[in-house]
């Protein structure tokens, strides 16, 4: 685990990100020629809304999620790609009194802490227009105490079907810093787990936030380790069991399915690469 030795003030957000965040203006809208292949996934009022109804002048950008955005974005988007950012690690050091806790008992949610060797996995959403950004500004900044930075996002799978093609892309990221009023900072991981296991708020139990994030990592990015997250997952499950709190009572309603990395759904051409595994069989000829 990286030790926290002070958090630098976030770098100034580039003008094109700031304009997009505040009034939806972006210098150049991103191409959306590849969105039509996801049209069959469109459903009204569905978070997983891969549509191609955006106009040619609609602003577009990518937003990186590493907490509840991984499993409950709450806004309309056109693509969702799993991947990672560098230079940060995920830590449950941010307090929350509006979603997963209350003023008397703040919950704990994820933020990013600078670490030169750090890598944080999550997913990037491509969003267009002002509605999603206005929603995120209210959810993350006004209520959550997060600030905005920009960084590079590296896709888990590069493909010609995505705008990445193996290259990193700029993403908007929401990060909590020690300067915000909800900051709790580092504590022994056992104490953090106890706090998460006993707090809840208007959006549900604090344990649900943690466990669904861990489930996202296990299912979507298997084989990748996140020691802080997975240790908290283990300790919170143990604490819930010790307190005889049924897991079903903290998990809430299952979120809508999110289709990620749609460019992986490519039909493979016919191949004989597995024919060598077919066992030899003697055939008998019958005269009929």
PDB file of C-alpha atoms in Angstrom, residues 31 41 75 79 100 113 119 128-129 160 176 186-187 214 219 223 232 248-249 262-263 266 277 288:
ATOM      1  CA  UNK A  31     -16.568  11.432 -34.288  1.00  0.00           C
ATOM      2  CA  UNK A  41     -28.819  -1.999 -27.246  1.00  0.00           C
ATOM      3  CA  UNK A  75     -26.575   9.087 -16.916  1.00  0.00           C
ATOM      4  CA  UNK A  79     -19.878   3.880 -25.095  1.00  0.00           C
ATOM      5  CA  UNK A 100     -23.839   6.307   1.675  1.00  0.00           C
ATOM      6  CA  UNK A 113      -4.404   9.416  -4.218  1.00  0.00           C
ATOM      7  CA  UNK A 119      -2.522   2.189 -11.596  1.00  0.00           C
ATOM      8  CA  UNK A 128     -22.409  13.974 -25.204  1.00  0.00           C
ATOM      9  CA  UNK A 129     -24.264  17.173 -24.474  1.00  0.00           C
ATOM     10  CA  UNK A 160      -9.873  -0.397 -34.641  1.00  0.00           C
ATOM     11  CA  UNK A 176     -11.508  14.301  -3.681  1.00  0.00           C
ATOM     12  CA  UNK A 186      -6.215   7.316   6.044  1.00  0.00           C
ATOM     13  CA  UNK A 187      -7.078   5.050   8.971  1.00  0.00           C
ATOM     14  CA  UNK A 214     -15.188  -5.193  -5.903  1.00  0.00           C
ATOM     15  CA  UNK A 219     -16.037  -9.891 -13.146  1.00  0.00           C
ATOM     16  CA  UNK A 223      -6.602 -11.209 -12.589  1.00  0.00           C
ATOM     17  CA  UNK A 232     -11.721  -4.062   2.558  1.00  0.00           C
ATOM     18  CA  UNK A 248     -29.240  -9.386   0.912  1.00  0.00           C
ATOM     19  CA  UNK A 249     -30.281  -6.561   3.225  1.00  0.00           C
ATOM     20  CA  UNK A 262     -18.508  -3.726 -27.195  1.00  0.00           C
ATOM     21  CA  UNK A 263     -15.662  -3.927 -29.694  1.00  0.00           C
ATOM     22  CA  UNK A 266     -16.529  -9.532 -32.982  1.00  0.00           C
ATOM     23  CA  UNK A 277      -7.698 -31.893 -30.098  1.00  0.00           C
ATOM     24  CA  UNK A 288     -27.065 -50.780 -46.724  1.00  0.00           C
TER      25      UNK A 288
END
